[in-house]
Short mmCIF file of C-alpha atoms in Angstrom, two decimals:
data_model
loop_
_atom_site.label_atom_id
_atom_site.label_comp_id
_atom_site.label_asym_id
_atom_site.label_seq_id
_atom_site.Cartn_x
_atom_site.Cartn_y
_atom_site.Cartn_z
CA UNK B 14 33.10 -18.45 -25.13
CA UNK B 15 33.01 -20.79 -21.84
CA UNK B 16 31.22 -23.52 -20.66
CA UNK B 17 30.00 -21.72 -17.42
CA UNK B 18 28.11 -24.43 -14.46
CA UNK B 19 25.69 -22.85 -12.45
CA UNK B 20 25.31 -24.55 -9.14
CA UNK B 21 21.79 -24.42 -7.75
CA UNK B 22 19.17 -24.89 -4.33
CA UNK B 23 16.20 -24.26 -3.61
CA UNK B 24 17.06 -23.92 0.08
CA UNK B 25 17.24 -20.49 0.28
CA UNK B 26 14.58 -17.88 1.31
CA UNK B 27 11.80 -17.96 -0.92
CA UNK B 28 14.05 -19.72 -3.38
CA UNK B 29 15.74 -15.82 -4.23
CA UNK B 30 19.44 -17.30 -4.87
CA UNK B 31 17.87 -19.72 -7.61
CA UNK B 32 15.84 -17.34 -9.02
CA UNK B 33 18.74 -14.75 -8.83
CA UNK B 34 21.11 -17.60 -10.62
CA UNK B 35 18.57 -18.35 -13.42
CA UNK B 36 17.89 -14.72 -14.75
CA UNK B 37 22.50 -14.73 -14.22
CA UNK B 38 22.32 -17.61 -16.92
CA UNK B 39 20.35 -16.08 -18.98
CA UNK B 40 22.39 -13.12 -19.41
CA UNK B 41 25.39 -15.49 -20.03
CA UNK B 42 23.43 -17.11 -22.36
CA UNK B 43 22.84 -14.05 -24.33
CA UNK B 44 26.30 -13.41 -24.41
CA UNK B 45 27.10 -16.66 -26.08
CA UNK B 46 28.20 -18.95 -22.95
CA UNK B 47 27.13 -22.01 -22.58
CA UNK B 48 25.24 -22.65 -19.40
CA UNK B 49 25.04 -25.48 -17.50
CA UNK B 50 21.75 -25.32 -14.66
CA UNK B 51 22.78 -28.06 -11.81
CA UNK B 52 20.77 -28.73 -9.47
CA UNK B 53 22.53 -29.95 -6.12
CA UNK B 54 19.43 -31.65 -5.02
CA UNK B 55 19.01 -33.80 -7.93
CA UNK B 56 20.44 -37.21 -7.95
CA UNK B 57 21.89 -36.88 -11.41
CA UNK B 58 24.01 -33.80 -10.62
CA UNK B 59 27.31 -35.42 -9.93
CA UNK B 60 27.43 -37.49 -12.94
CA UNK B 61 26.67 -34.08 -15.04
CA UNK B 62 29.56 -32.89 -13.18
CA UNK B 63 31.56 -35.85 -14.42
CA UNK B 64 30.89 -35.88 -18.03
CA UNK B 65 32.03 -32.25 -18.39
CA UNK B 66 35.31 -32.73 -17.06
CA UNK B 67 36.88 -33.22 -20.12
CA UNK B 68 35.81 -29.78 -20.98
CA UNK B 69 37.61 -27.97 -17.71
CA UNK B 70 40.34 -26.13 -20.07
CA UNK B 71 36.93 -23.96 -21.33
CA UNK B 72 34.87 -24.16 -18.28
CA UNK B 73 34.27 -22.05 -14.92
CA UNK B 74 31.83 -22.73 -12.18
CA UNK B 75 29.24 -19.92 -10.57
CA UNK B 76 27.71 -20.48 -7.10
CA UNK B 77 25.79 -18.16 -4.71
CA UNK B 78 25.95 -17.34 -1.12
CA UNK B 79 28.47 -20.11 -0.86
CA UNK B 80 26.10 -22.58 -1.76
CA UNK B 81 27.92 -25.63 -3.77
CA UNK B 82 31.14 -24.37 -2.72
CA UNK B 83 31.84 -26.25 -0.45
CA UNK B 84 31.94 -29.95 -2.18
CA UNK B 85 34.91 -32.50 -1.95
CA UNK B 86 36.02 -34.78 -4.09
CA UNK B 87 37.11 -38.55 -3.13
CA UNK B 88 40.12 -37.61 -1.96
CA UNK B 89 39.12 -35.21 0.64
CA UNK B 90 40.21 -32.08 -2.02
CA UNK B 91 37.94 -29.52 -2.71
CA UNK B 92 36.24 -30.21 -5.74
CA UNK B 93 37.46 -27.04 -7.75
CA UNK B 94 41.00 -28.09 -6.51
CA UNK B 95 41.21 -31.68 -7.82
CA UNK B 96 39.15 -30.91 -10.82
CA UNK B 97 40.80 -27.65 -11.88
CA UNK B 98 37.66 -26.07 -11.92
CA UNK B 99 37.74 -22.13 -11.22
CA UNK B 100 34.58 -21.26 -9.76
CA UNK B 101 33.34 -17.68 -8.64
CA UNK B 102 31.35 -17.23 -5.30
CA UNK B 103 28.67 -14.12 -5.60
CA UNK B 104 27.92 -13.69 -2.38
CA UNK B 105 25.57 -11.95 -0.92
CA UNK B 106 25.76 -11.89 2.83
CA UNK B 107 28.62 -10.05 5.03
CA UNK B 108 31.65 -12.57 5.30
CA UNK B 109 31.05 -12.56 9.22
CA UNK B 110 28.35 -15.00 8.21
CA UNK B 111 29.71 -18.52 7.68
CA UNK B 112 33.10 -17.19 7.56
CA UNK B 113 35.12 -20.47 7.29
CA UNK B 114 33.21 -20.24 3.29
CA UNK B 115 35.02 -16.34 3.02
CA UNK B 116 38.46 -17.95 4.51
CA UNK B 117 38.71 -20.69 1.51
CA UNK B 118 42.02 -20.39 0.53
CA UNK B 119 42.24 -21.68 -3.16
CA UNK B 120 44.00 -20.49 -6.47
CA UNK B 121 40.75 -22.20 -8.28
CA UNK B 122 37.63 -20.03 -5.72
CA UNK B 123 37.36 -16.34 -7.02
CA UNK B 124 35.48 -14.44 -3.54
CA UNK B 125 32.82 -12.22 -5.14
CA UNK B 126 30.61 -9.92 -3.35
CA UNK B 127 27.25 -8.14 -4.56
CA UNK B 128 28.32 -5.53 -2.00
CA UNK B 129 31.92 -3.81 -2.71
CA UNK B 130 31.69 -2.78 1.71
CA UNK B 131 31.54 -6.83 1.86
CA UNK B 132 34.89 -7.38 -0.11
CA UNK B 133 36.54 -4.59 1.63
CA UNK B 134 35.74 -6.27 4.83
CA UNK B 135 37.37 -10.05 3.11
CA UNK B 136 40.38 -7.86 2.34
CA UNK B 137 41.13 -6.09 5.48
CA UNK B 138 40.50 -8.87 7.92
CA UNK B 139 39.83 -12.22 6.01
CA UNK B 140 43.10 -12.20 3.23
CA UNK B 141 41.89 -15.24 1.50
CA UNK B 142 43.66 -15.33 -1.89
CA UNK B 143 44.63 -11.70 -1.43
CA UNK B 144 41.88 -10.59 -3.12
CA UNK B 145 38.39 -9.99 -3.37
CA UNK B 146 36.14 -8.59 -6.14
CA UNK B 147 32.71 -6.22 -5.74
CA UNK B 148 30.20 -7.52 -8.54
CA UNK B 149 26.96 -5.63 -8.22
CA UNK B 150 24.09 -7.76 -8.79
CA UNK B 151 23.00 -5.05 -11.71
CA UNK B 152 19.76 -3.94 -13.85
CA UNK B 153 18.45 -7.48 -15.16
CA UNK B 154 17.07 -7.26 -18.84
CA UNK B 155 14.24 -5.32 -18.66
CA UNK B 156 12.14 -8.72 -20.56
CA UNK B 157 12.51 -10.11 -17.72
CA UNK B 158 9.40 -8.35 -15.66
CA UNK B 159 6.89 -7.68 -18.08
CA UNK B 160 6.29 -4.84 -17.09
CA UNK B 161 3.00 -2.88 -17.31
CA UNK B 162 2.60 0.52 -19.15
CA UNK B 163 2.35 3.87 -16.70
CA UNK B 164 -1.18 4.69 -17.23
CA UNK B 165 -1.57 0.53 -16.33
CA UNK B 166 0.05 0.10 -12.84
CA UNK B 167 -2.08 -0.45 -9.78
CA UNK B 168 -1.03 2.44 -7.41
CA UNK B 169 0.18 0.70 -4.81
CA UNK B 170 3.91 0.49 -3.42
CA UNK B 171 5.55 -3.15 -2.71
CA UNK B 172 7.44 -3.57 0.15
CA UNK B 173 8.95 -7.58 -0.27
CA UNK B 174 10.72 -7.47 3.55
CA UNK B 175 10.86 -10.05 5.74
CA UNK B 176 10.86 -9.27 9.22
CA UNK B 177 12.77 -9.66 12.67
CA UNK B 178 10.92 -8.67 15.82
CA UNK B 179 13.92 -7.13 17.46
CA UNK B 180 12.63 -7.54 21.07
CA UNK B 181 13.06 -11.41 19.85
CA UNK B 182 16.29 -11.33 19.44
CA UNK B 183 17.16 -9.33 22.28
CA UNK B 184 15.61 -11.92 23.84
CA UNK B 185 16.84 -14.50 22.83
CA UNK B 186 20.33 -13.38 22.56
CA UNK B 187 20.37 -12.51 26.50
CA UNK B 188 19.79 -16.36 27.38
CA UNK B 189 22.22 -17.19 24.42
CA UNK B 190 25.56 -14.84 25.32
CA UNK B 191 27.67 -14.81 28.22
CA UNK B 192 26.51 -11.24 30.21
CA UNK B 193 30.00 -9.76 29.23
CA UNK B 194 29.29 -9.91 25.23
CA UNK B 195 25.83 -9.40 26.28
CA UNK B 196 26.39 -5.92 27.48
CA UNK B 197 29.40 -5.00 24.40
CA UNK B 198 26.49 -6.32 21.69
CA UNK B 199 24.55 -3.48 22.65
CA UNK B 200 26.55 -1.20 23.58
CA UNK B 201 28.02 -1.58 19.91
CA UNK B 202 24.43 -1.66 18.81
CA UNK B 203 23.83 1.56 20.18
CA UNK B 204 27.47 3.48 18.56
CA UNK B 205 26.30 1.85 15.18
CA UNK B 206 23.16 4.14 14.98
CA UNK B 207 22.95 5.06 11.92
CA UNK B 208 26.28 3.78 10.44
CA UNK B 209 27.38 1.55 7.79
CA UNK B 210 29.45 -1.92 7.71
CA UNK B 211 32.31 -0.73 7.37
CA UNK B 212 32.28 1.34 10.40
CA UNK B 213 31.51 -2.34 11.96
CA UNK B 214 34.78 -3.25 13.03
CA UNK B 215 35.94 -0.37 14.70
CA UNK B 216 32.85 0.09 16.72
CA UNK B 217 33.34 -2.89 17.92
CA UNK B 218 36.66 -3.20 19.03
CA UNK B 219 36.35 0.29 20.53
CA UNK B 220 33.55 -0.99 22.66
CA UNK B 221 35.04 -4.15 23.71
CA UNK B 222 38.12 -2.52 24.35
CA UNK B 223 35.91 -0.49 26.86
CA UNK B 224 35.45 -3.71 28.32
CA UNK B 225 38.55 -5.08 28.46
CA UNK B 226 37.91 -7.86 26.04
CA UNK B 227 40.19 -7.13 22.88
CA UNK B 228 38.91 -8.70 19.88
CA UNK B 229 40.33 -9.24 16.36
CA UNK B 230 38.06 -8.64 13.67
CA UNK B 231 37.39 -12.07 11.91
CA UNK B 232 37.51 -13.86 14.62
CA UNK B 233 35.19 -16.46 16.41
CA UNK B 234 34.38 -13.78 18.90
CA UNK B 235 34.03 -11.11 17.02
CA UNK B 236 31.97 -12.66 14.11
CA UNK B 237 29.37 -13.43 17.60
CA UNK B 238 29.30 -9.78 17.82
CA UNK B 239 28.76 -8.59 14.32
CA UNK B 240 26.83 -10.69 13.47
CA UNK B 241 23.91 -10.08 15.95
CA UNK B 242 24.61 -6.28 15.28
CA UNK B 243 24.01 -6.80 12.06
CA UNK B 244 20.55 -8.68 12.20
CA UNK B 245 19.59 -6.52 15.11
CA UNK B 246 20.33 -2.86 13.01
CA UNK B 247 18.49 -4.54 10.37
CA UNK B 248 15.52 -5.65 11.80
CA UNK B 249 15.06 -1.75 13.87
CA UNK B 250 15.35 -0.37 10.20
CA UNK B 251 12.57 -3.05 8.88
CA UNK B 252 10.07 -2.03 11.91
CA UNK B 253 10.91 1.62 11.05
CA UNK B 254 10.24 1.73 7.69
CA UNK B 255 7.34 -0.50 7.97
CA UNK B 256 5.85 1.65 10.47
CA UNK B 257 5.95 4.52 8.36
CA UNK B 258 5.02 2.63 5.33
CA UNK B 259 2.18 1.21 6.83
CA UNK B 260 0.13 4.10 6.60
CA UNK B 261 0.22 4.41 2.62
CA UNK B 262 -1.02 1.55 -0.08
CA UNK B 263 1.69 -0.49 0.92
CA UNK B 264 1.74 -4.34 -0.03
CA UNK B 265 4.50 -6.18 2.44
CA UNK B 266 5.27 -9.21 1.16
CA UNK B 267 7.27 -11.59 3.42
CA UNK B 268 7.02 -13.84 6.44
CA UNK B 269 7.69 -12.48 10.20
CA UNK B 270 5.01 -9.46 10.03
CA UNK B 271 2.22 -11.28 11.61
CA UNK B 272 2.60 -9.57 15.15
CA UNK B 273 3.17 -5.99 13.35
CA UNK B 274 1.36 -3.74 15.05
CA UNK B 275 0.86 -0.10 13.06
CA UNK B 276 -1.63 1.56 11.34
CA UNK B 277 -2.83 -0.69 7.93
CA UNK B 278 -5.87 0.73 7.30
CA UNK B 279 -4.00 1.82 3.97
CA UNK B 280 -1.46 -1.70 3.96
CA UNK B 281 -1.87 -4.60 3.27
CA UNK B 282 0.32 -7.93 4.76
CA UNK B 283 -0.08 -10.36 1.79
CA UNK B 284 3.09 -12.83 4.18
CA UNK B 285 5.46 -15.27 1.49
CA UNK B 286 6.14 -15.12 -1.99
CA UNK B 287 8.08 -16.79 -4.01
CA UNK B 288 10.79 -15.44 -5.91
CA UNK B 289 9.59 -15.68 -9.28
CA UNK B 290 5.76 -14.83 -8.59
CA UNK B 291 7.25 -11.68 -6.79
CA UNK B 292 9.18 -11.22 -9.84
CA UNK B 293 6.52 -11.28 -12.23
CA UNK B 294 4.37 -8.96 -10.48
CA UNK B 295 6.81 -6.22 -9.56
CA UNK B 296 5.97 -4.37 -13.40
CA UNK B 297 2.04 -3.93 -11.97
CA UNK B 298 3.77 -1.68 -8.85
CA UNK B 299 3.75 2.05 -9.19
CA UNK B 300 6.48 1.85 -6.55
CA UNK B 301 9.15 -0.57 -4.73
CA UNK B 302 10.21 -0.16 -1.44
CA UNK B 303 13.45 -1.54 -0.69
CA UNK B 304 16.40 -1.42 2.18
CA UNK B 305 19.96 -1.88 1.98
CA UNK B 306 21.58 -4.12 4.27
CA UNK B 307 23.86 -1.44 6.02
CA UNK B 308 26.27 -0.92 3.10
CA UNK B 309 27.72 2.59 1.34
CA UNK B 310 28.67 1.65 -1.83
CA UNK B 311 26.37 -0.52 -3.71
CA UNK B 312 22.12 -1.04 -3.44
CA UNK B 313 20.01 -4.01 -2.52
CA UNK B 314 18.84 -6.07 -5.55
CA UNK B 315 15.83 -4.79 -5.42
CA UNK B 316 16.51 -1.47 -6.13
CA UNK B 317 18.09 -2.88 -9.31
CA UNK B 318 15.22 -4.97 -10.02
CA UNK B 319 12.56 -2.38 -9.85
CA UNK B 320 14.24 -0.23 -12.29
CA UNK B 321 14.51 -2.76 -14.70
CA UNK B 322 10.98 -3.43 -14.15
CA UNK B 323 10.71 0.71 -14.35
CA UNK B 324 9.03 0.32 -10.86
CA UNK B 325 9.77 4.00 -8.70
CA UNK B 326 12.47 2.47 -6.37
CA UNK B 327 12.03 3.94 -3.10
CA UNK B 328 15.07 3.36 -0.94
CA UNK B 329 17.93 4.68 1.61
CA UNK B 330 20.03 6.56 0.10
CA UNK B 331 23.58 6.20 0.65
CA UNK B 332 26.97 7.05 -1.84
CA UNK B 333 26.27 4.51 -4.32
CA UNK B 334 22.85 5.59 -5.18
CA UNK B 335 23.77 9.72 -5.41
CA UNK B 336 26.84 8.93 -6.89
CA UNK B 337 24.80 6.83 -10.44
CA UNK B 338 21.03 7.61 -9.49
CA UNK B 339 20.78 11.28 -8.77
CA UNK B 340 17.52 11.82 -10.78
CA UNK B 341 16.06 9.34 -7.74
CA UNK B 342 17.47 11.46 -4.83
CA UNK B 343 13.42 12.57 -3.84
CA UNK B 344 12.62 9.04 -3.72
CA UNK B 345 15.69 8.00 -1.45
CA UNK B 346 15.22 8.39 2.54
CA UNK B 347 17.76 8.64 5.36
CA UNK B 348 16.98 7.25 9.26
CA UNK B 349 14.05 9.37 10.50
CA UNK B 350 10.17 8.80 9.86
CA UNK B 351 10.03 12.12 8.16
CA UNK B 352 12.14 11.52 5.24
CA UNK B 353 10.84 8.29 4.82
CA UNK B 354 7.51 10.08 4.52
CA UNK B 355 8.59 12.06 2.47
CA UNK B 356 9.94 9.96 0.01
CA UNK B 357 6.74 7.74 0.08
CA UNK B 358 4.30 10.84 -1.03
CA UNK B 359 6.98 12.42 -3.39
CA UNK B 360 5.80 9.23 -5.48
CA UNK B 361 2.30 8.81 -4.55
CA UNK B 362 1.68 12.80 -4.98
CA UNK B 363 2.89 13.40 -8.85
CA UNK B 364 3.20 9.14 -10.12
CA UNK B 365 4.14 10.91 -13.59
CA UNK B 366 6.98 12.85 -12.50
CA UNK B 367 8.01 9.82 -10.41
CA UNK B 368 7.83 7.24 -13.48
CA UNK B 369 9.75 9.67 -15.63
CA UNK B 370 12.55 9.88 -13.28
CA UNK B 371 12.24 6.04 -13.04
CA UNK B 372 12.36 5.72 -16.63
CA UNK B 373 15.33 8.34 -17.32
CA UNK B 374 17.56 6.64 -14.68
CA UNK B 375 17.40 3.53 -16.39
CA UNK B 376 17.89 5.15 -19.67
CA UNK B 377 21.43 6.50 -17.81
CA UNK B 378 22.53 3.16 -16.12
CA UNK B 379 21.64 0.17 -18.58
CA UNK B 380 23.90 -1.14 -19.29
CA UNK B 381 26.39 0.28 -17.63
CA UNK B 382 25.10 -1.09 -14.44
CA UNK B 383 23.11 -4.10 -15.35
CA UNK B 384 23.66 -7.85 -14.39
CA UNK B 385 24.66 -8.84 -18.00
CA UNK B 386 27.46 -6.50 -17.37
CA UNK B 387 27.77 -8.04 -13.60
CA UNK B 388 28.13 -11.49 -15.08
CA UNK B 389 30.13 -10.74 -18.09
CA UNK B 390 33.13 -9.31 -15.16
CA UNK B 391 32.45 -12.37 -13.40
CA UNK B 392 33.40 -14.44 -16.38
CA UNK B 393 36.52 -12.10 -17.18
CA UNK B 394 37.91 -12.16 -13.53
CA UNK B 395 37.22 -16.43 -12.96
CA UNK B 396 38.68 -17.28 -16.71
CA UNK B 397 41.69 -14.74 -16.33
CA UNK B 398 42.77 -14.83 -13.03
CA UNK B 399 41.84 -17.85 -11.52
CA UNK B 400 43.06 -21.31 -11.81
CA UNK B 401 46.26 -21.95 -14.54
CA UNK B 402 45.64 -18.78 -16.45
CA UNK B 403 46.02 -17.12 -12.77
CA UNK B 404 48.93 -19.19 -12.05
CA UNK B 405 50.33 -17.54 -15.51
CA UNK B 406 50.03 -13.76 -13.78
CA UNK B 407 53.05 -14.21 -11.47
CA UNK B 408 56.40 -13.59 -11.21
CA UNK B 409 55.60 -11.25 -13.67
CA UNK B 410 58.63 -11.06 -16.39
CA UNK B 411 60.86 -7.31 -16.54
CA UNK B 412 59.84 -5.30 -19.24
CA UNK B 413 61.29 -6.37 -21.97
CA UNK B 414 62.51 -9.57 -21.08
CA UNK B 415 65.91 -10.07 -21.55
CA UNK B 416 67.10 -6.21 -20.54
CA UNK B 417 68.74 -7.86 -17.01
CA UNK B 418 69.90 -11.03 -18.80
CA UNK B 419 71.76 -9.46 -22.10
CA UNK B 420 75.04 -8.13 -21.94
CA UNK B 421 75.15 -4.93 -21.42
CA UNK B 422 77.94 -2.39 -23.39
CA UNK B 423 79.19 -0.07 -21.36
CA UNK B 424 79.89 3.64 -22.14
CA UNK B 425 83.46 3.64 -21.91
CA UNK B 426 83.38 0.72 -23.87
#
């Protein structure tokens, strides 16, 4: 087993990539590892660091989001570099987001992605280490949410969103561009109705191209775009959805809602939460509303979560979830108020059924598709094919060995 460091903030929203990272180590706990919590905003953290070197033949490093990945050592090395470190980055965000972290060319940083569509996207257009792995974030142990019996749950749905008011951004973003990318921003905005990220970079280029502004995805430029896009698309979805959600026993939880205007006669807007409060109330939910962040072929953590605290996920359906979580299909919606509807009162009108679908699904899928699984392919790809052992893989050796180097009889011979 390894000596696995777990590099930690709590600088993230509602401290969800800590929490995340905690319930990670205890999975690889279970599984025999030995885990390391560091805290990057402790004082005491680098000398930690130091005092395990001696171990780095058995050791790998885990950060999210990119955060800790980014640390040099004396000599102006990255850290994983001069220490020999590997270290795998589960990240959660597209790579268009603080790119130069996706671009990190290193035999010692494995690029991970909670979203395969994100490590398509690294592959295609970023190339950093020529490879990129998908890692869902999974089905945490079910212990984890205390969950309350069926007959026990408090009817209501949770809806933990926060929110963007889009005519902000719009705003905003119309002092911010130049009038050219102004005007391709929402003109790609507009082709991406409906559409997932990896239908991104072709909208884009299309539209700039229309233009006459050709772009390479990846770039500086281009990032400006997608970026935007991606936030805007987003935060239409969250105002949809809320809208609609709004008029059932809804509790959103998450900052941004306050100028919300929609029918809550029903709702309720409880604003932040931490992670692990949020955590340890999802079991008392009949339901749990979630949205993916325009990607095909995985869900938002959320989804994942609520199963494991058998919480009815309700949720936009896309490949991923029909392909592993067909039982689910009446609770999954697709972009128009109705089905969203829909979907809300398939769970509110028969909470049995809706449980035992809940309950059968995660029968199905754990563990198969839980995070000990998650982390447990984390640990396989960073140990094996990272670092030395990495180094080992290439030039791979003919098969068997010697066959071009021996002497070879001839027939005539």
């Amino acid at each position: 087993m390894s000596v696995i460091c777990i590099l930690s903030a709590t600088n993230s929203a509602y401290q969800s990539v800590r929490g995340i990272l905690l319930m990670a180590g205890a999975e690889l706990d279970r599984l025999g590892h030995e885990v390391k919590i560091l805290d990057l905003e402790a004082p005491d953290t680098p000398a930690r660091m130091e005092a395990l070197l001696p171990r780095r033949d058995e050791m790998m490093a885990l950060v999210m989001s990119g955060i800790g990945l980014e640390i040099y050592a004396r000599e102006g090395k990255l850290l994983w570099d001069a220490a020999q470190i590997p270290v795998f980055n589960w990240n959660c965000d597209h790579p268009s987001y603080f790119v130069r972290r996706h671009r990190l060319d290193s035999p010692y940083v494995v690029h991970g992605y909670v979203f395969p569509d994100h490590a398509a996207f690294n592959r295609d257009h970023l190339h950093a280490n020529g490879a990129a792995f998908g890692a869902h974030i999974g089905i945490p142990d079910p212990g984890f949410f205390g969950a309350l019996p069926a007959d026990k749950r408090n009817g209501r749905i949770v809806f933990a969103k926060s929110d963007w008011n889009p005519a902000k951004l719009e705003r905003s973003w119309r002092k911010a561009l130049p009038p050219k990318l102004f005007a391709i921003l929402f003109d790609a905005i507009a082709a991406a109705r409906g559409k997932t990220c990896s239908a991104f970079p072709e909208i884009i280029c299309n539209v700039a191209a229309e233009h006459l502004v050709h772009l390479t995805p990846g770039g500086d430029v281009f990032n400006a775009i997608l970026t935007r896009l991606d936030n805007y698309t987003r935060a239409v979805r969250a105002r949809e959805v809320g809208a609609v959600l709004s008029k059932y026993p809804v509790d959103f939880i998450g900052g941004g809602w306050e100028d919300f205007q929609a029918e809550t006669r029903h709702a309720r807007l409880l604003g932040a939460m931490p992670f692990d409060t949020l955590r340890e109330t999802l079991g008392t939910y009949l339901g749990a509303a979630s949205l993916n962040p325009n990607v095909d072929l995985s869900v938002h953590d959320r989804v994942f979560f609520a199963l494991g605290a058998s919480t009815v996920p309700i949720f936009d359906a896309n490949s991923f979830s029909q392909a592993n979580f067909p039982r689910l299909s009446r609770f999954g919606f697709g972009h128009d108020a109705d089905s969203i509807a829909a979907a809300v009162e398939a769970v509110l009108d028969d909470p049995l059924a809706a449980q035992a679908a809940t309950a059968a699904t995660l029968a199905e899928t754990y563990p198969r598709l839980s995070m000990q699984r998650s982390v447990q392919d984390i640990c396989e790809i960073t140990m094996q094919m990272a670092g030395k052992p990495g180094a080992r893989l290439i030039p791979a050796a003919p098969s068997p060995a010697s066959y071009w180097t021996r002497e070879r009889s001839t027939a005539a011979a």
